[in-house]
CSV table of C-alpha atoms and ligand atoms in Angstrom, one decimal:
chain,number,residue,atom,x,y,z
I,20,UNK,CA,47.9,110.8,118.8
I,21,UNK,CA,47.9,113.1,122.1
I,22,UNK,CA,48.8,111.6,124.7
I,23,UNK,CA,48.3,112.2,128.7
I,24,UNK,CA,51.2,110.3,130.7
I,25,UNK,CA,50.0,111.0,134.6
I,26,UNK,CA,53.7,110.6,136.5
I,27,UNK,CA,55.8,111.6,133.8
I,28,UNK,CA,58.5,112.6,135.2
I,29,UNK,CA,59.6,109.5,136.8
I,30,UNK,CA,61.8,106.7,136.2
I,31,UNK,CA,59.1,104.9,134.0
I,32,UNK,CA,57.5,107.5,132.8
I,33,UNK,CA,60.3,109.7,131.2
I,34,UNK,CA,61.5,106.2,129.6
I,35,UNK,CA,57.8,106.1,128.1
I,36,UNK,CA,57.5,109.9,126.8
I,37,UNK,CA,61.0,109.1,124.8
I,38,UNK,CA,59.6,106.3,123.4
I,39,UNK,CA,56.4,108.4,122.6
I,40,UNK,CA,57.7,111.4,121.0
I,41,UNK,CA,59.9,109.5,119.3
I,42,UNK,CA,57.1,107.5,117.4
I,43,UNK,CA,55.7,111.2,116.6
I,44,UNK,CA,52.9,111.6,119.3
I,45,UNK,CA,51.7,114.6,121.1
I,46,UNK,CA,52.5,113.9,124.5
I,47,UNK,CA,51.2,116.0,128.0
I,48,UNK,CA,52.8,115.0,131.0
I,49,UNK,CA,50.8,115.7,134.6
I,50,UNK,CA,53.3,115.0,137.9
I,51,UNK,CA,53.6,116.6,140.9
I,52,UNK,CA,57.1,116.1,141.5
I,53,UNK,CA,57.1,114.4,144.6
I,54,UNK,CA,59.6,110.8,143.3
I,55,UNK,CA,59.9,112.2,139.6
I,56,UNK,CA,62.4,115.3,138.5
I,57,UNK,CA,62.5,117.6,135.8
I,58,UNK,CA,65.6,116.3,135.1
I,59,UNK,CA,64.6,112.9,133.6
I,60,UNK,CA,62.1,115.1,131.0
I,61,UNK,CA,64.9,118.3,130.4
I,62,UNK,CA,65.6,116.7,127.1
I,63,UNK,CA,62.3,117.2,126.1
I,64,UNK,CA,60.9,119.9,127.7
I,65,UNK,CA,62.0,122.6,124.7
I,66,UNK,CA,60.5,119.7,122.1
I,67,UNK,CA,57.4,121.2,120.1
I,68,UNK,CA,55.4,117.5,120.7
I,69,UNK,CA,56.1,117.9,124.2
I,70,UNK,CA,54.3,119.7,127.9
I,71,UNK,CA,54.5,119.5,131.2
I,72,UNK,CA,52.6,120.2,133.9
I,73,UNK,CA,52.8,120.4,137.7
I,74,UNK,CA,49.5,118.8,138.9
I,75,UNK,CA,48.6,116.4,141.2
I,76,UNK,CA,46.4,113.7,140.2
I,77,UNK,CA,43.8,113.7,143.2
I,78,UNK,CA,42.8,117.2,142.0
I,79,UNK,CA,40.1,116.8,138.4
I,80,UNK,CA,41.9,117.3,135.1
I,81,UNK,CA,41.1,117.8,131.8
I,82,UNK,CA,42.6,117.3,128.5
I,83,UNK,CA,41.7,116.6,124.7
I,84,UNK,CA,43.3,113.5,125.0
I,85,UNK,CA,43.4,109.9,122.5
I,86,UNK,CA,45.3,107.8,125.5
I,87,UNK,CA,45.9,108.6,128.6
I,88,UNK,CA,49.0,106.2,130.6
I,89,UNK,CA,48.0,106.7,134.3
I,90,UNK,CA,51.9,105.9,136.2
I,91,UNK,CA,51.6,108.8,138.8
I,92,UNK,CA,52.0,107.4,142.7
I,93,UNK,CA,55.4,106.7,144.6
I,94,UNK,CA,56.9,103.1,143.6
I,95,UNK,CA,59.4,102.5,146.6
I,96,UNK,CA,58.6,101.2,149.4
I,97,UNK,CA,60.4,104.1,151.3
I,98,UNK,CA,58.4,106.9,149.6
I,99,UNK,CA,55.0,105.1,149.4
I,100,UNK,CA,55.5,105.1,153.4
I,101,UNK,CA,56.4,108.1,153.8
I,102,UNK,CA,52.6,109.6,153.5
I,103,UNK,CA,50.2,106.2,153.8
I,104,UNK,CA,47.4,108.0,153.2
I,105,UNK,CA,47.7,110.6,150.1
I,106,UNK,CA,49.8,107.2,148.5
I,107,UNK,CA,46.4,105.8,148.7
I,108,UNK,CA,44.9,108.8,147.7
I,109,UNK,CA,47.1,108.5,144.5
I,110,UNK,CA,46.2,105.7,143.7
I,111,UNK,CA,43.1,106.1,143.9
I,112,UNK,CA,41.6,109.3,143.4
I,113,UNK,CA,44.1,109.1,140.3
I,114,UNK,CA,42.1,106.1,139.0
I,115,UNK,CA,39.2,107.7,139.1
I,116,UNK,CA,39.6,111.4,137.6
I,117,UNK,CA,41.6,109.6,135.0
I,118,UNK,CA,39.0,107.1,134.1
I,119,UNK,CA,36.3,110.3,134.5
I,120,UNK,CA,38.4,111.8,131.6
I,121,UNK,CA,39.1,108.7,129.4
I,122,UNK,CA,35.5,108.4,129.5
I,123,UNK,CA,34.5,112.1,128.6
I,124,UNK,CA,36.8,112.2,125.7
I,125,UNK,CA,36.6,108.0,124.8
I,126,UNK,CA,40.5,107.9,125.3
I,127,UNK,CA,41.9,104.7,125.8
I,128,UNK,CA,43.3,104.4,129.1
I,129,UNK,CA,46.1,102.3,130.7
I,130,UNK,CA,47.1,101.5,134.3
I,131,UNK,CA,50.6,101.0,136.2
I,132,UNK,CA,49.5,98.1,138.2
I,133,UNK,CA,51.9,96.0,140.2
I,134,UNK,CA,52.7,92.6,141.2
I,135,UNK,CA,52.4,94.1,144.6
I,136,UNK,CA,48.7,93.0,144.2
I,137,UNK,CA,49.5,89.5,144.6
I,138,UNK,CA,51.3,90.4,147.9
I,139,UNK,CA,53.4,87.7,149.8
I,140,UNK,CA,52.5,85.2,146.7
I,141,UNK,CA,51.6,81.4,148.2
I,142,UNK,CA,51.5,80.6,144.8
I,143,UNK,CA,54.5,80.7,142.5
I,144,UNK,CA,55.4,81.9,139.7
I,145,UNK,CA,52.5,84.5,140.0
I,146,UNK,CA,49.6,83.8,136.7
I,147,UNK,CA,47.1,86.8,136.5
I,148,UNK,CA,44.7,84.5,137.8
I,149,UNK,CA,45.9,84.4,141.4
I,150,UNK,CA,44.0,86.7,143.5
I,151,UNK,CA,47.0,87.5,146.0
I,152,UNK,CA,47.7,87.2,149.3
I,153,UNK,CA,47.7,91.1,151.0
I,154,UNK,CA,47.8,92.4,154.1
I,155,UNK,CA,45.1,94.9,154.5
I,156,UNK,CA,46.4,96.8,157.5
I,157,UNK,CA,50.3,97.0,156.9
I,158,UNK,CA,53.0,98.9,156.4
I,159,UNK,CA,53.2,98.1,152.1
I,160,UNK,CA,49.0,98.0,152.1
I,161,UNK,CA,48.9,102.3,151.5
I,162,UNK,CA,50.4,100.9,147.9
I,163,UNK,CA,49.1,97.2,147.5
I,164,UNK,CA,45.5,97.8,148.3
I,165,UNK,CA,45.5,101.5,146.3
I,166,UNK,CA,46.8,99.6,143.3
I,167,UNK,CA,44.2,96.9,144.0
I,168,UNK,CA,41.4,99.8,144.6
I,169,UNK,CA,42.6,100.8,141.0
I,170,UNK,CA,42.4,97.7,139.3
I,171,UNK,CA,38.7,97.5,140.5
I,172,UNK,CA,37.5,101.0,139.2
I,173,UNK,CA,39.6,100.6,135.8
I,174,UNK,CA,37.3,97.1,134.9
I,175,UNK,CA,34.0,98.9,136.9
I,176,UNK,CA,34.3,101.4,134.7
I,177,UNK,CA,34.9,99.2,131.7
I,178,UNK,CA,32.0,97.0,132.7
I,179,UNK,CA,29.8,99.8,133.2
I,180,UNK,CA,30.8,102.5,131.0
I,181,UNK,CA,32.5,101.0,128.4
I,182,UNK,CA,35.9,102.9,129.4
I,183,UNK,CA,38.6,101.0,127.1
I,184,UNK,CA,41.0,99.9,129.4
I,185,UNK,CA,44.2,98.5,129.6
I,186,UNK,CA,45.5,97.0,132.8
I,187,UNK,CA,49.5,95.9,133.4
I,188,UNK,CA,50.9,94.3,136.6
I,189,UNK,CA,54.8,95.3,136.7
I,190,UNK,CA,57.0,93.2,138.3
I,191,UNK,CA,60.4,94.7,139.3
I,192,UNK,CA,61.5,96.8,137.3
I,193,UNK,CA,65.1,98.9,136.9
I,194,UNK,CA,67.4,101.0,134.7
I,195,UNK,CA,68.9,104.7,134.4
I,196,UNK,CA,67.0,107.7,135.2
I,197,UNK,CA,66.2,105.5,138.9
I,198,UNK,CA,66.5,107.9,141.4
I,199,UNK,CA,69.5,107.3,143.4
I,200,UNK,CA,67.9,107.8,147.1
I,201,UNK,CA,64.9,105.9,145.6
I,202,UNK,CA,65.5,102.9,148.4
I,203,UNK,CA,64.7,100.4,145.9
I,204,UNK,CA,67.0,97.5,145.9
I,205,UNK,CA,68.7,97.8,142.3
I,206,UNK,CA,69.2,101.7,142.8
I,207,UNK,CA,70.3,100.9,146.6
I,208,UNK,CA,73.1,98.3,145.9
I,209,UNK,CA,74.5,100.3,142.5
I,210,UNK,CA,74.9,103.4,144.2
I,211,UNK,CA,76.3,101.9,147.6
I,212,UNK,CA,79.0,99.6,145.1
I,213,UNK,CA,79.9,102.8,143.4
I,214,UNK,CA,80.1,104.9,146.8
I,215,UNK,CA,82.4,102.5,148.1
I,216,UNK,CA,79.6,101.7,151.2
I,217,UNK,CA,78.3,98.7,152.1
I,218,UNK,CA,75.8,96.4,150.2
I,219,UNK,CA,72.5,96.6,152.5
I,220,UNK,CA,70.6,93.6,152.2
I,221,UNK,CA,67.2,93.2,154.0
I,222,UNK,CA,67.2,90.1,156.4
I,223,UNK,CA,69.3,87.0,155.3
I,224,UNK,CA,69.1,87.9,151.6
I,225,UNK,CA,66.9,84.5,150.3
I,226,UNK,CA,64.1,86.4,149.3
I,227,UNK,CA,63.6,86.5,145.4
I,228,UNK,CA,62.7,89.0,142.6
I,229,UNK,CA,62.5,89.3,139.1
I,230,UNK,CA,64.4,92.1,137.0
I,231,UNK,CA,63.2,93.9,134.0
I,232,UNK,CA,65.3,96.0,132.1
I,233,UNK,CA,62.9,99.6,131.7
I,234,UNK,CA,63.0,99.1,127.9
I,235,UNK,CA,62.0,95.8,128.0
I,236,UNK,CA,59.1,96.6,129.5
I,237,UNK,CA,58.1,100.2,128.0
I,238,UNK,CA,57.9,97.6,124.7
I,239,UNK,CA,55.2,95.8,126.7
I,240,UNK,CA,53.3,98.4,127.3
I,241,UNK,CA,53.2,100.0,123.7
I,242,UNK,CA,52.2,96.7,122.2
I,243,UNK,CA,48.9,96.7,124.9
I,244,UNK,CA,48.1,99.7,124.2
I,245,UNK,CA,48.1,99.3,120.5
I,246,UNK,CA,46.3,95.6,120.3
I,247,UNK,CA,42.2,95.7,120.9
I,248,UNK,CA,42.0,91.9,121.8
I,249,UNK,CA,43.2,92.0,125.5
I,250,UNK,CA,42.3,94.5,128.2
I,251,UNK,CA,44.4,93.1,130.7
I,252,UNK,CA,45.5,92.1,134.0
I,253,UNK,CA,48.7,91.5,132.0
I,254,UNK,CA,52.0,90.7,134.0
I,255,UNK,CA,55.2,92.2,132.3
I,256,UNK,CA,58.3,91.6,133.8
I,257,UNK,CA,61.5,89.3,133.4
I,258,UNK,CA,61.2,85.9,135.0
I,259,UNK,CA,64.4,85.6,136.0
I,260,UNK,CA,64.3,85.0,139.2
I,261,UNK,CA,67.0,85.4,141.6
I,262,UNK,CA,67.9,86.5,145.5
I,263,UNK,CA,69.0,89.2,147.1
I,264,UNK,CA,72.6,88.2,147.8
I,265,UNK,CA,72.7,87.0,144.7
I,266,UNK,CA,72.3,90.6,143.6
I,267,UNK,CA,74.1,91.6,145.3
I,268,UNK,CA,77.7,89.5,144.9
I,269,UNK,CA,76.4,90.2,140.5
I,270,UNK,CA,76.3,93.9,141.4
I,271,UNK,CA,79.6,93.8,143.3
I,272,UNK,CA,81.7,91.7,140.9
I,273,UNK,CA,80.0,94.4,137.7
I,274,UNK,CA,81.7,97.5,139.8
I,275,UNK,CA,84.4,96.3,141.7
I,276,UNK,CA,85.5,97.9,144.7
I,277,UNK,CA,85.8,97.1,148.0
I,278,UNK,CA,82.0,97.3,149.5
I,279,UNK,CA,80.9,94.7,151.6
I,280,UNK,CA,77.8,92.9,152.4
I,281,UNK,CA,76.0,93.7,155.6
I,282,UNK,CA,72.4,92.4,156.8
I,283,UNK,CA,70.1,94.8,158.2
I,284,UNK,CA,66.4,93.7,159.8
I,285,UNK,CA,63.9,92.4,157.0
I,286,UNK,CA,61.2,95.1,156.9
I,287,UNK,CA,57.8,94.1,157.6
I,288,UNK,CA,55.7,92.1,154.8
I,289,UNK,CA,58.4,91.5,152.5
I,290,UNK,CA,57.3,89.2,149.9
I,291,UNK,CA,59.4,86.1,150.2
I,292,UNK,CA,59.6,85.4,146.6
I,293,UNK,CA,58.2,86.8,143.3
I,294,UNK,CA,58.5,85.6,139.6
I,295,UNK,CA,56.0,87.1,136.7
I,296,UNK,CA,54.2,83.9,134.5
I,297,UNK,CA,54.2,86.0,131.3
I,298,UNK,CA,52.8,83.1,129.6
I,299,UNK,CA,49.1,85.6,128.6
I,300,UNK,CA,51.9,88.1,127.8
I,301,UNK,CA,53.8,86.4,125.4
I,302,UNK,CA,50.5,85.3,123.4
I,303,UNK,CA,48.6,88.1,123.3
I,304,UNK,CA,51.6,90.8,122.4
I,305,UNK,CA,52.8,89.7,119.4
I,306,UNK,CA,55.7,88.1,120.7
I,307,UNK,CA,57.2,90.2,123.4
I,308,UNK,CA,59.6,88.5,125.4
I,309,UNK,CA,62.3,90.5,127.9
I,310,UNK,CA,65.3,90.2,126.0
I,311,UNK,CA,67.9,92.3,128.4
I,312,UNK,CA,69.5,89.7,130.6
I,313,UNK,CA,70.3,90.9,134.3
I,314,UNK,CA,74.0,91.2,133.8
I,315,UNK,CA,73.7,93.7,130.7
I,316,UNK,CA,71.0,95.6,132.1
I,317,UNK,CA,73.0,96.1,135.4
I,318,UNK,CA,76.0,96.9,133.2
I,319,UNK,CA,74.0,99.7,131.5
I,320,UNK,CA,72.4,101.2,134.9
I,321,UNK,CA,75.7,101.2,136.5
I,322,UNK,CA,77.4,103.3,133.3
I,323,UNK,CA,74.1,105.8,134.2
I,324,UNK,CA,75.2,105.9,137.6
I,325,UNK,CA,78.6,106.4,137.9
I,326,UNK,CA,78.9,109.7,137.0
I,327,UNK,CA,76.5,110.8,139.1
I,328,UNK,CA,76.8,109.3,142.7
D,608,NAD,P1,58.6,106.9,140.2
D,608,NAD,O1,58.5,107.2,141.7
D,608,NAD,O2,59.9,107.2,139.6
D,608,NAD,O3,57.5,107.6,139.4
D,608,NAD,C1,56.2,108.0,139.9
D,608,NAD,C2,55.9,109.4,139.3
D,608,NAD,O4,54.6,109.7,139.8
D,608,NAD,C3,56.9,110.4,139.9
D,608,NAD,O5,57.3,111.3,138.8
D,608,NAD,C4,56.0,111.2,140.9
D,608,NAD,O6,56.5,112.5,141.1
D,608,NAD,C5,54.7,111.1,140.3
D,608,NAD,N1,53.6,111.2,141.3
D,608,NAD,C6,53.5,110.6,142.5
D,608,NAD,N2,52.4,111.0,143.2
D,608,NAD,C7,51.7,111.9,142.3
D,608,NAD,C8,50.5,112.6,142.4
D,608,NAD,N3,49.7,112.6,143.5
D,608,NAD,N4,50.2,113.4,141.4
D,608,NAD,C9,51.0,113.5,140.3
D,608,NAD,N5,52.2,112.9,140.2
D,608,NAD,C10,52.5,112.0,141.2
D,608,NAD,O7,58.3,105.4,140.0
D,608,NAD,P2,58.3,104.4,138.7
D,608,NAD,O8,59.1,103.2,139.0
D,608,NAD,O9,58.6,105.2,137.5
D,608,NAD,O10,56.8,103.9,138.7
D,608,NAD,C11,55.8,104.4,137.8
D,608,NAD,C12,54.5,103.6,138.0
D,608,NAD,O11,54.7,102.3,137.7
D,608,NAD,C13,53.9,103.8,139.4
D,608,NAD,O12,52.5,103.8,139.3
D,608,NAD,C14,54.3,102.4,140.0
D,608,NAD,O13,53.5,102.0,141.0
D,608,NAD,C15,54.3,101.5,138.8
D,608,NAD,N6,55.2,100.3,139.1
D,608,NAD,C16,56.5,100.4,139.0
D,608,NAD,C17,57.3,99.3,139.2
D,608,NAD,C18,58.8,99.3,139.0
D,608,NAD,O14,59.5,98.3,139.3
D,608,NAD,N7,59.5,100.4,138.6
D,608,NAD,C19,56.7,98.1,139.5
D,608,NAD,C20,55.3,98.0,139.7
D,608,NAD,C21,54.6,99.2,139.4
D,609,UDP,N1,66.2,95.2,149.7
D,609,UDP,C1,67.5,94.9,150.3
D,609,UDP,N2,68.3,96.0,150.4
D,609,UDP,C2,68.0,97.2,150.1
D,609,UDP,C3,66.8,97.5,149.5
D,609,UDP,C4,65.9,96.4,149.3
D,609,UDP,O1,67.8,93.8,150.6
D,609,UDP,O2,68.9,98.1,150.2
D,609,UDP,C5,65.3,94.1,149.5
D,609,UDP,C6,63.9,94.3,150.0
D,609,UDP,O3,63.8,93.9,151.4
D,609,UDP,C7,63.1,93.3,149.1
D,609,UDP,C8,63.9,93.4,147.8
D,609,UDP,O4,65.2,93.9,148.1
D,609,UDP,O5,63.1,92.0,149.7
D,609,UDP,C9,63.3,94.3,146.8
D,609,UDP,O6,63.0,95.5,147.3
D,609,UDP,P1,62.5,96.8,146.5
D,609,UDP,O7,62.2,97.8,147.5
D,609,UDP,O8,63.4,97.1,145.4
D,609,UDP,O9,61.1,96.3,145.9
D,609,UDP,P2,59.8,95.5,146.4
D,609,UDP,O10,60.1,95.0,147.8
D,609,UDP,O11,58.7,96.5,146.3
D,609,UDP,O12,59.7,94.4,145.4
């Protein structure tokens, strides 16, 4: 197939195109370079299956695509803040010129959602059927109500154009090829262990996540994209749940050293706890389960990231 992959050049979506020329597709990637590098894609830039393209995606394209993957817009909380309003913009304007396309050329289409669109969850472990519980006018709402926003044109234009859509909501997700000034908490505490710094954890360190190693999830994706039954909301992620300081004593003991932990102020809206229920997952993708525990997949990132910090 040829394949458009919006945001290409990021952590997520460089993990994707390997995965996609290696199962012999034709694969275009569209980013703009502002999170992603050419770095994560210089493997495969001189590869005859392969393009890329600076573009951004609030400006029209087109392409004689089968699929398009639609993963451009900033996923840390540090760089979605940075400009509110074009993150929204992303997300988006993004949306809409890629369902514009997948409609013109009947290409199945697929979403990076989030389980950012739950928000601070009151209901826990998060099912697809819990409509969330966002702040509409804060700091993280740029990202969580663009992503929302998103969600809402993929299944108008499904409902009223017959777009064929698939829709994922990540949880947490880590592994090489992060960037290491990404400000995300995996990246932050790997790269501060390895440094030698301290271990920067948000407020008192009780809040929860969920880890999921990047190939774990990639796997998720593929099997959407290549099933016709289900068009989504789907949650993929790992529910393992754990805290904060608990990643960060797991991180410390994997590198050693002699970092220690310090508290700094919680940042506003921080979800207080967050676990995926991949139950609709794990029926309707032929069996796909997360099968990286934490400890290995930390291993792994941490061997990506030594030589380089
Ligand atoms: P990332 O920041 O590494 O990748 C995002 C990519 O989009 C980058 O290459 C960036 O340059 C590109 N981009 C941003 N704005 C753009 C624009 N206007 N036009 C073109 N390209 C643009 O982040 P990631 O972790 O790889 O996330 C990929 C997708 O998955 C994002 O949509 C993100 O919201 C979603 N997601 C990720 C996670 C996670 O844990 N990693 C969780 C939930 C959702
Ligand atoms: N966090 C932390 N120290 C850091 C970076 C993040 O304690 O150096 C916390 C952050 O406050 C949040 C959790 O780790 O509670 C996950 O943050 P991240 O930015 O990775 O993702 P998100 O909040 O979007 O889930």
């Amino acid at each position: 197939m040829r394949i458009l992959v919006t945001g290409g050049a990021g952590f997520l979506g460089s993990h994707l195109c390997d995965r996609l020329i290696a199962d012999g597709h034709d694969v275009t990637v569209i980013d703009n370079l502002f999170t992603g590098r050419k770095q994560n894609i210089a493997h495969l830039l001189q590869h005859p299956r392969f393009e890329f393209v600076r573009h951004d995606v609030i400006d029209p394209f087109k392409f004689e695509v089968d699929q398009i993957y639609n993963l451009a817009c900033p996923a840390s909380p540090p760089h979605y803040q940075f400009n509110p309003i074009k993150t929204t913009k992303t997300s988006v304007m993004g949306a809409i010129n890629c369902l514009g396309l997948a409609k013109r050329v009947k290409a199945r289409v697929f979403q990076a959602s989030t389980s950012e669109v739950y928000g601070d969850p009151a209901v826990h472990p998060q099912p697809e059927s819990y409509w969330g519980n966002v702040n509409p006018i804060g700091k993280r709402s740029c990202y969580d109500e663009g992503k929302r926003c998103a969600e809402t044109l993929f299944f108008d234009y499904h409902r009223e154009n017959g777009v064929d859509i698939r829709v994922v909501r990540i949880f947490n997700t880590y592994g090489p090829r992060m960037h290491e000034a990404d400000g995300r908490v995996v990246s932050n505490f790997i790269v501060q262990a390895l440094r030698g710094q301290d271990i920067t954890i948000y407020g008192d360190g009780s809040q929860t996540r969920s880890f999921c190693y990047v190939d774990d999830l990639i796997e998720g994706w593929l099997r959407l994209m290549a099933q016709t039954e289900t068009v989504g909301p789907v949650n993929l992620g790992n529910p393992g749940e754990f805290t904060m300081l608990q990643l960060a004593e797991l991180t410390l003991k994997l590198v050693g050293g002699t970092s220690k932990i310090v508290h700094r102020p919680l940042p506003a809206d921080d979800p207080k706890q967050r676990r995926p229920d991949i139950t609709l997952a794990q029926k309707v993708l032929g069996g796909w389960t997360p099968k990286v525990p934490l400890e290995e997949g930390l291993a792994r990132t941490i061997a990506y990231f030594k030589p380089r910090v």
